[in-house]
Short mmCIF file of C-alpha atoms and ligand atoms in Angstrom, two decimals:
data_model
loop_
_atom_site.label_atom_id
_atom_site.label_comp_id
_atom_site.label_asym_id
_atom_site.label_seq_id
_atom_site.Cartn_x
_atom_site.Cartn_y
_atom_site.Cartn_z
CA UNK A 21 -75.72 182.93 27.92
CA UNK A 22 -79.16 182.11 29.24
CA UNK A 23 -81.97 184.60 29.73
CA UNK A 24 -82.22 183.05 33.21
CA UNK A 25 -79.59 184.54 35.48
CA UNK A 26 -77.12 181.92 36.74
CA UNK A 27 -74.29 182.71 39.18
CA UNK A 28 -70.72 181.58 38.47
CA UNK A 29 -70.91 179.23 41.50
CA UNK A 30 -74.12 177.55 40.37
CA UNK A 31 -73.85 173.87 39.45
CA UNK A 32 -76.36 174.35 36.65
CA UNK A 33 -75.41 176.93 33.98
CA UNK A 34 -76.66 176.60 30.42
CA UNK A 35 -73.49 174.61 29.57
CA UNK A 36 -74.68 171.82 31.92
CA UNK A 37 -78.41 171.06 31.51
CA UNK A 38 -78.59 167.82 33.53
CA UNK A 39 -81.76 165.72 33.38
CA UNK A 40 -83.82 164.77 36.40
CA UNK A 41 -87.28 163.67 37.51
CA UNK A 42 -89.12 166.34 39.50
CA UNK A 43 -92.52 167.35 40.77
CA UNK A 44 -93.48 170.94 41.54
CA UNK A 45 -95.89 171.52 44.47
CA UNK A 46 -98.57 172.37 41.90
CA UNK A 47 -98.11 169.06 40.00
CA UNK A 48 -99.86 165.71 40.52
CA UNK A 49 -97.22 163.52 38.92
CA UNK A 50 -93.45 163.65 38.41
CA UNK A 51 -92.00 164.44 34.98
CA UNK A 52 -88.67 165.12 33.25
CA UNK A 53 -86.88 168.43 33.68
CA UNK A 54 -83.48 170.03 33.18
CA UNK A 55 -81.83 172.17 35.85
CA UNK A 56 -80.95 175.76 34.96
CA UNK A 57 -79.58 177.92 37.80
CA UNK A 58 -82.13 177.88 40.63
CA UNK A 59 -84.88 176.73 38.27
CA UNK A 60 -86.15 173.63 36.48
CA UNK A 61 -87.40 173.65 32.89
CA UNK A 62 -90.33 171.22 32.56
CA UNK A 63 -89.58 169.22 29.40
CA UNK A 64 -93.02 167.59 29.35
CA UNK A 65 -94.53 171.04 28.70
CA UNK A 66 -91.89 171.86 26.09
CA UNK A 67 -92.55 168.52 24.40
CA UNK A 68 -96.34 169.06 24.42
CA UNK A 69 -95.77 172.48 22.87
CA UNK A 70 -94.20 170.76 19.86
CA UNK A 71 -90.56 171.83 20.19
CA UNK A 72 -89.08 168.33 19.86
CA UNK A 73 -89.86 167.35 16.27
CA UNK A 74 -88.07 163.98 16.45
CA UNK A 75 -89.89 162.72 19.56
CA UNK A 76 -93.20 160.88 19.36
CA UNK A 77 -93.80 158.94 22.56
CA UNK A 78 -94.16 161.67 25.25
CA UNK A 79 -90.87 160.52 26.77
CA UNK A 80 -90.71 163.61 28.98
CA UNK A 81 -94.03 162.89 30.69
CA UNK A 82 -92.66 159.62 32.09
CA UNK A 83 -91.65 159.03 35.70
CA UNK A 84 -88.16 157.85 34.69
CA UNK A 85 -85.60 158.95 32.08
CA UNK A 86 -85.29 155.44 30.58
CA UNK A 87 -87.51 155.92 27.52
CA UNK A 88 -85.56 159.03 26.53
CA UNK A 89 -82.22 157.34 27.27
CA UNK A 90 -83.12 154.42 24.99
CA UNK A 91 -83.58 156.74 21.98
CA UNK A 92 -79.83 157.05 21.52
CA UNK A 93 -76.99 159.45 20.99
CA UNK A 94 -78.31 161.36 17.93
CA UNK A 95 -81.62 162.13 19.65
CA UNK A 96 -79.86 163.17 22.90
CA UNK A 97 -77.75 165.64 20.92
CA UNK A 98 -80.75 167.01 19.01
CA UNK A 99 -82.79 167.50 22.18
CA UNK A 100 -79.85 169.18 23.93
CA UNK A 101 -79.55 171.66 21.06
CA UNK A 102 -83.28 172.51 21.23
CA UNK A 103 -83.01 173.11 24.99
CA UNK A 104 -79.91 175.32 24.57
CA UNK A 105 -81.76 177.38 21.95
CA UNK A 106 -84.84 177.73 24.15
CA UNK A 107 -82.88 178.84 27.22
CA UNK A 108 -80.60 181.26 25.35
CA UNK A 109 -81.10 185.02 25.39
CA UNK A 110 -83.81 186.32 23.04
CA UNK A 111 -85.21 182.82 22.49
CA UNK A 112 -88.83 181.98 21.70
CA UNK A 113 -89.24 180.89 25.32
CA UNK A 114 -87.76 184.13 26.73
CA UNK A 115 -90.35 186.09 24.75
CA UNK A 116 -93.35 183.89 25.53
CA UNK A 117 -94.71 184.83 29.00
CA UNK A 118 -97.40 182.17 29.00
CA UNK A 119 -95.07 179.31 28.08
CA UNK A 120 -92.45 180.46 30.59
CA UNK A 121 -95.06 180.47 33.38
CA UNK A 122 -96.15 176.92 32.46
CA UNK A 123 -92.67 175.44 32.04
CA UNK A 124 -90.21 177.08 34.47
CA UNK A 125 -90.33 176.31 38.20
CA UNK A 126 -88.29 177.32 41.20
CA UNK A 127 -86.13 174.38 42.21
CA UNK A 128 -86.79 174.94 45.92
CA UNK A 129 -90.51 174.35 45.30
CA UNK A 130 -89.84 170.98 43.64
CA UNK A 131 -89.26 167.48 44.91
CA UNK A 132 -86.64 165.32 43.16
CA UNK A 133 -87.08 161.59 42.46
CA UNK A 134 -84.90 158.68 41.42
CA UNK A 135 -84.01 159.75 37.83
CA UNK A 136 -83.67 156.30 36.27
CA UNK A 137 -85.45 152.98 36.71
CA UNK A 138 -82.28 151.10 37.48
CA UNK A 139 -82.05 147.69 35.87
CA UNK A 140 -78.78 146.42 37.22
CA UNK A 141 -76.07 147.91 39.40
CA UNK A 142 -72.43 146.97 38.95
CA UNK A 143 -69.71 148.40 41.16
CA UNK A 144 -66.10 148.59 39.98
CA UNK A 145 -62.92 148.95 42.03
CA UNK A 146 -61.12 151.31 39.68
CA UNK A 147 -59.24 153.81 41.88
CA UNK A 148 -55.57 152.88 42.18
CA UNK A 149 -55.01 154.80 45.42
CA UNK A 150 -58.07 153.20 47.01
CA UNK A 151 -56.98 149.71 46.00
CA UNK A 152 -53.42 150.45 47.15
CA UNK A 153 -54.42 152.03 50.48
CA UNK A 154 -56.88 149.29 51.44
CA UNK A 155 -54.55 146.56 50.15
CA UNK A 156 -51.64 148.03 52.13
CA UNK A 157 -53.65 148.17 55.34
CA UNK A 158 -54.72 144.54 54.96
CA UNK A 159 -51.78 142.82 53.23
CA UNK A 160 -48.90 145.33 53.46
CA UNK A 161 -47.67 147.66 50.68
CA UNK A 162 -45.72 144.95 48.79
CA UNK A 163 -48.83 142.85 48.25
CA UNK A 164 -51.34 145.71 48.18
CA UNK A 165 -52.20 145.51 44.48
CA UNK A 166 -53.30 142.02 43.42
CA UNK A 167 -51.69 140.51 40.30
CA UNK A 168 -54.82 140.90 38.16
CA UNK A 169 -55.63 144.50 39.11
CA UNK A 170 -53.68 146.37 36.39
CA UNK A 171 -54.91 143.98 33.69
CA UNK A 172 -58.62 143.71 34.37
CA UNK A 173 -61.17 146.26 35.69
CA UNK A 174 -62.35 144.49 38.84
CA UNK A 175 -66.07 144.68 39.70
CA UNK A 176 -68.95 142.84 41.36
CA UNK A 177 -72.68 142.77 40.69
CA UNK A 178 -74.55 144.92 43.19
CA UNK A 179 -78.25 145.34 43.82
CA UNK A 180 -80.45 147.77 41.87
CA UNK A 181 -83.61 147.69 44.02
CA UNK A 182 -81.98 149.49 46.94
CA UNK A 183 -80.51 152.37 44.90
CA UNK A 184 -82.19 155.48 46.33
CA UNK A 185 -82.05 159.20 45.58
CA UNK A 186 -80.56 161.95 47.70
CA UNK A 187 -82.69 162.86 50.71
CA UNK A 188 -83.98 159.37 51.48
CA UNK A 189 -82.54 158.33 54.86
CA UNK A 190 -80.97 154.91 55.36
CA UNK A 191 -81.28 152.56 58.30
CA UNK A 192 -78.21 151.15 59.96
CA UNK A 193 -78.16 147.52 58.78
CA UNK A 194 -78.41 144.51 61.04
CA UNK A 195 -76.20 141.56 60.37
CA UNK A 196 -73.69 138.96 61.43
CA UNK A 197 -70.27 140.03 62.57
CA UNK A 198 -67.44 138.06 64.09
CA UNK A 199 -64.65 139.46 66.20
CA UNK A 200 -61.26 137.78 66.09
CA UNK A 201 -61.25 137.09 69.83
CA UNK A 202 -64.59 135.25 69.82
CA UNK A 203 -65.40 131.76 68.73
CA UNK A 204 -68.88 132.44 67.37
CA UNK A 205 -70.45 135.27 65.34
CA UNK A 206 -72.60 137.99 66.89
CA UNK A 207 -75.80 139.48 65.49
CA UNK A 208 -76.85 143.13 65.72
CA UNK A 209 -76.57 146.61 64.22
CA UNK A 210 -73.38 147.21 62.24
CA UNK A 211 -70.78 149.06 64.30
CA UNK A 212 -68.67 149.97 61.28
CA UNK A 213 -70.99 151.77 58.90
CA UNK A 214 -69.12 153.68 56.19
CA UNK A 215 -69.74 155.79 53.09
CA UNK A 216 -67.96 155.33 49.74
CA UNK A 217 -67.35 158.36 47.51
CA UNK A 218 -67.98 157.22 43.94
CA UNK A 219 -69.17 158.36 40.53
CA UNK A 220 -71.54 156.26 38.46
CA UNK A 221 -72.70 156.27 34.86
CA UNK A 222 -75.89 155.11 33.19
CA UNK A 223 -76.03 152.95 30.09
CA UNK A 224 -78.27 154.67 27.53
CA UNK A 225 -78.49 152.32 24.59
CA UNK A 226 -78.23 148.54 24.99
CA UNK A 227 -76.26 145.79 23.23
CA UNK A 228 -77.65 142.44 22.17
CA UNK A 229 -76.90 139.32 24.22
CA UNK A 230 -73.83 137.62 22.74
CA UNK A 231 -72.44 140.83 21.22
CA UNK A 232 -70.08 143.29 22.87
CA UNK A 233 -69.75 147.08 22.82
CA UNK A 234 -66.36 147.82 21.21
CA UNK A 235 -64.44 150.41 23.21
CA UNK A 236 -64.57 152.99 20.36
CA UNK A 237 -68.41 152.84 20.51
CA UNK A 238 -68.82 153.05 24.28
CA UNK A 239 -69.11 156.87 24.30
CA UNK A 240 -72.35 156.72 22.33
CA UNK A 241 -73.88 154.15 24.71
CA UNK A 242 -73.31 156.19 27.89
CA UNK A 243 -76.08 158.64 28.77
CA UNK A 244 -74.58 160.48 31.73
CA UNK A 245 -73.12 160.46 35.21
CA UNK A 246 -74.21 160.90 38.85
CA UNK A 247 -72.58 160.96 42.29
CA UNK A 248 -72.82 157.63 44.12
CA UNK A 249 -72.56 156.88 47.83
CA UNK A 250 -72.06 153.12 48.01
CA UNK A 251 -72.85 152.50 51.69
CA UNK A 252 -70.82 149.74 53.32
CA UNK A 253 -71.03 147.88 56.62
CA UNK A 254 -67.37 146.97 57.09
CA UNK A 255 -67.83 144.57 60.01
CA UNK A 256 -70.52 142.59 58.16
CA UNK A 257 -68.40 142.65 54.99
CA UNK A 258 -65.25 141.22 56.55
CA UNK A 259 -67.14 138.18 57.91
CA UNK A 260 -69.34 137.42 54.89
CA UNK A 261 -67.11 138.11 51.87
CA UNK A 262 -65.12 134.89 51.76
CA UNK A 263 -65.21 133.38 49.15
CA UNK A 264 -67.89 135.06 46.99
CA UNK A 265 -67.47 138.76 47.84
CA UNK A 266 -69.76 141.42 49.30
CA UNK A 267 -73.47 140.69 49.86
CA UNK A 268 -75.54 142.08 52.76
CA UNK A 269 -72.78 144.49 53.73
CA UNK A 270 -73.51 146.41 50.52
CA UNK A 271 -77.02 145.73 49.26
CA UNK A 272 -79.00 147.55 51.99
CA UNK A 273 -78.63 150.92 50.22
CA UNK A 274 -76.76 152.89 47.55
CA UNK A 275 -77.53 156.62 47.27
CA UNK A 276 -77.28 158.67 44.07
CA UNK A 277 -77.59 162.36 43.19
CA UNK A 278 -80.83 163.32 41.40
CA UNK A 279 -79.39 165.13 38.34
CA UNK A 280 -77.85 163.11 35.51
CA UNK A 281 -75.04 165.13 33.91
CA UNK A 282 -74.57 164.11 30.26
CA UNK A 283 -71.24 163.25 28.68
CA UNK A 284 -71.89 166.10 26.23
CA UNK A 285 -71.84 168.58 29.15
CA UNK A 286 -68.63 167.02 30.50
CA UNK A 287 -66.80 166.99 27.17
CA UNK A 288 -64.56 170.00 27.94
CA UNK A 289 -63.36 168.39 31.15
CA UNK A 290 -61.83 165.27 29.63
CA UNK A 291 -58.20 164.87 30.61
CA UNK A 292 -55.45 162.31 30.18
CA UNK A 293 -56.02 159.53 32.69
CA UNK A 294 -53.44 157.85 34.90
CA UNK A 295 -50.65 156.15 32.99
CA UNK A 296 -51.58 152.52 32.46
CA UNK A 297 -48.56 150.28 32.80
CA UNK A 298 -48.60 147.49 31.68
CA UNK A 299 -50.48 148.42 28.49
CA UNK A 300 -53.98 146.91 28.72
CA UNK A 301 -55.11 144.20 26.32
CA UNK A 302 -56.28 145.53 22.90
CA UNK A 303 -60.02 145.38 23.74
CA UNK A 304 -59.35 147.85 26.58
CA UNK A 305 -57.21 150.30 24.60
CA UNK A 306 -58.60 153.71 23.70
CA UNK A 307 -56.45 156.66 22.59
CA UNK A 308 -57.08 160.22 23.77
CA UNK A 309 -58.29 161.95 26.91
CA UNK A 310 -60.58 159.48 28.63
CA UNK A 311 -60.59 160.56 32.27
CA UNK A 312 -62.63 163.42 33.73
CA UNK A 313 -61.51 166.29 35.93
CA UNK A 314 -64.37 166.30 38.44
CA UNK A 315 -63.64 167.73 41.89
CA UNK A 316 -65.32 165.64 44.57
CA UNK A 317 -66.04 166.39 48.18
CA UNK A 318 -67.36 164.62 51.28
CA UNK A 319 -68.96 166.60 54.10
CA UNK A 320 -70.35 165.26 57.36
CA UNK A 321 -72.83 166.70 59.84
CA UNK A 322 -73.67 165.08 63.15
CA UNK A 323 -76.86 165.75 65.09
CA UNK A 324 -74.89 168.16 67.30
CA UNK A 325 -73.51 170.26 64.44
CA UNK A 326 -75.26 173.25 62.86
CA UNK A 327 -73.35 173.01 59.60
CA UNK A 328 -71.59 170.19 57.79
CA UNK A 329 -67.79 170.05 57.77
CA UNK A 330 -65.76 168.98 54.75
CA UNK A 331 -63.72 165.91 55.63
CA UNK A 332 -62.36 164.87 52.22
CA UNK A 333 -61.53 166.31 48.79
CA UNK A 334 -60.93 163.93 45.91
CA UNK A 335 -61.11 163.97 42.11
CA UNK A 336 -62.43 161.50 39.55
CA UNK A 337 -59.08 161.77 37.75
CA UNK A 338 -57.75 159.37 40.41
CA UNK A 339 -59.47 156.52 38.57
CA UNK A 340 -57.07 154.10 36.86
CA UNK A 341 -59.73 152.46 34.68
CA UNK A 342 -61.97 154.92 32.80
CA UNK A 343 -65.70 154.58 32.10
CA UNK A 344 -65.13 153.53 28.47
CA UNK A 345 -62.89 150.68 29.57
CA UNK A 346 -65.42 149.69 32.22
CA UNK A 347 -68.26 149.42 29.70
CA UNK A 348 -66.13 147.68 27.07
CA UNK A 349 -64.97 145.20 29.70
CA UNK A 350 -68.44 144.59 31.13
CA UNK A 351 -69.81 143.57 27.71
CA UNK A 352 -66.74 141.83 26.21
CA UNK A 353 -68.12 138.40 27.15
CA UNK A 354 -71.44 139.12 25.42
CA UNK A 355 -73.23 140.34 28.54
CA UNK A 356 -76.21 142.41 27.36
CA UNK A 357 -76.03 145.86 28.88
CA UNK A 358 -79.45 147.50 29.15
CA UNK A 359 -80.91 150.98 29.26
CA UNK A 360 -80.78 152.11 32.88
CA UNK A 361 -77.87 149.97 34.05
CA UNK A 362 -75.81 151.83 36.66
CA UNK A 363 -72.05 151.25 36.72
CA UNK A 364 -70.22 152.61 39.78
CA UNK A 365 -66.54 153.57 39.74
CA UNK A 366 -65.57 152.20 43.13
CA UNK A 367 -64.34 154.45 45.94
CA UNK A 368 -62.31 157.34 44.51
CA UNK A 369 -59.32 158.22 46.68
CA UNK A 370 -56.31 160.50 46.38
CA UNK A 371 -53.05 159.85 48.19
CA UNK A 372 -53.38 161.99 51.33
CA UNK A 373 -55.60 161.12 54.31
CA UNK A 374 -57.97 164.04 53.56
CA UNK A 375 -58.30 162.96 49.91
CA UNK A 376 -59.61 159.51 50.71
CA UNK A 377 -63.08 158.38 49.74
CA UNK A 378 -64.18 156.34 52.76
CA UNK A 379 -63.70 156.25 56.53
CA UNK A 380 -62.08 152.81 56.37
CA UNK A 381 -59.14 154.40 54.55
CA UNK A 382 -59.15 157.71 56.46
CA UNK A 383 -59.07 155.96 59.84
CA UNK A 384 -56.61 153.23 58.76
CA UNK A 385 -59.18 150.44 59.28
CA UNK A 386 -60.70 152.19 62.30
CA UNK A 387 -57.42 152.64 64.19
CA UNK A 388 -57.39 156.46 64.27
CA UNK A 389 -60.13 159.09 64.39
CA UNK A 390 -61.21 161.79 61.96
CA UNK A 391 -62.07 165.18 63.44
CA UNK A 392 -65.57 166.28 62.34
CA UNK A 393 -66.06 169.30 64.67
CA UNK A 394 -64.38 170.98 67.63
CA UNK A 395 -65.97 168.47 69.99
CA UNK A 396 -66.53 165.31 67.95
CA UNK A 397 -64.57 162.77 65.96
CA UNK A 398 -65.43 159.59 64.10
CA UNK A 399 -63.98 156.22 63.26
CA UNK A 400 -67.21 155.10 61.58
CA UNK A 401 -70.63 156.70 61.12
CA UNK A 402 -73.09 157.17 63.97
CA UNK A 403 -76.88 157.37 64.00
CA UNK A 404 -78.04 160.88 63.15
CA UNK A 405 -74.99 161.60 60.95
CA UNK A 406 -75.68 163.13 57.55
CA UNK A 407 -73.21 162.45 54.74
CA UNK A 408 -73.13 164.87 51.80
CA UNK A 409 -71.22 164.11 48.59
CA UNK A 410 -70.86 166.83 45.98
CA UNK A 411 -68.87 167.38 42.82
CA UNK A 412 -68.24 169.77 39.95
CA UNK A 413 -65.96 170.58 37.03
CA UNK A 414 -64.50 174.10 37.15
CA UNK A 415 -64.70 175.91 33.82
CA UNK A 416 -63.77 179.45 32.91
CA UNK A 417 -66.20 181.40 35.12
CA UNK A 418 -68.74 178.57 35.21
CA UNK A 419 -69.19 175.13 36.74
CA UNK A 420 -70.59 171.89 35.48
CA UNK A 421 -71.93 170.60 38.78
CA UNK A 422 -73.59 167.42 39.98
CA UNK A 423 -75.48 168.96 42.89
CA UNK A 424 -75.21 166.66 45.89
CA UNK A 425 -76.32 163.41 47.42
CA UNK A 426 -77.28 163.94 51.03
CA UNK A 427 -78.31 161.08 53.33
CA UNK A 428 -79.07 160.81 57.04
CA UNK A 429 -78.47 157.65 59.02
CA UNK A 430 -81.33 156.31 61.14
CA UNK A 431 -80.92 153.80 63.96
CA UNK A 432 -81.25 150.09 63.17
CA UNK A 433 -84.71 148.57 63.51
CA UNK A 434 -85.38 147.10 66.92
CA UNK A 435 -86.09 143.38 66.47
MN1 LIG B 27 -68.22 150.56 46.22
#
């Protein structure tokens, strides 16, 4: 129990303690904090007060988490224990009025920033239902899953520079599209803008070029997870992707939630993943519970609506390939993974229409509409729409939550 009161519905009880970069209205510069209930504990103040004996480099006064992430698994665990002790009932912090005043801030008086300086962004395609649904719509159910899919975690290299935090609006992208009934491509704002409900994880500690991260070691290299909205312009994508895959249809923006939830906080919510048949190659085999039971939700609010409406409920347990397999696979060729690399899961979909992680799947490639209010429906996103992804693990009277990633769509620039 914490001396700070936290409701059972809060995303941020003392069992969670996610890291983020924040700035209180009284601060000049951003710094590292952990969320606790409706408050943020300023770790730069705690560090300056000498509570972290193993830290030397003022890692919590930095504007990104990277320097802390690079210190490795043992340090992360040690720091987490110090923070748990400080926030527990009858702690030194609970009894020190002056230190509490300097280090604890109301979350609603703080601005959140991008938590990590993102080096590289890779996006997988690891949800079976998503791959099956999209494959079925395009190629029919018999050919939905490609022959490599159950052997190899499919991914592509995305773009890190356009990864943005929750709250930063995106502009509808301009681009080339080509309709089947026309001879030549058109140019203009995308008419098929879509969200993708994903989770992502950050690499904490790197591996050397030419060496891989064996799957048994991957856990210690992963710092934590965030919600990811991997924006997609479907009409641009379908024209540009042959033969090298997505490019401008994806790299205009990817939104992430501001709080990084550590694997230590998620430990109790590990579950058996989907059955993998055929058995993966040895370098991808890992015994035990390697999936996570994280409830995921998509809500949408148009300009005309007062409140968002939930349009989809999914769960990260729908992933076929788990995060340990993704990291082992990514580095098996000797690719050097670096501190701050973001690896996305791919769209996470369940079976039913209202469990799907993108509009492309919910509308059967734009053929039917999704109801978003009593007066409006959508095939794809419109200007002024706000998309809100959220997620949490349900414990016994507490939640390990991710907060949300909330993004409004602005009209395309007028050329
Ligand atoms: Mn994606």
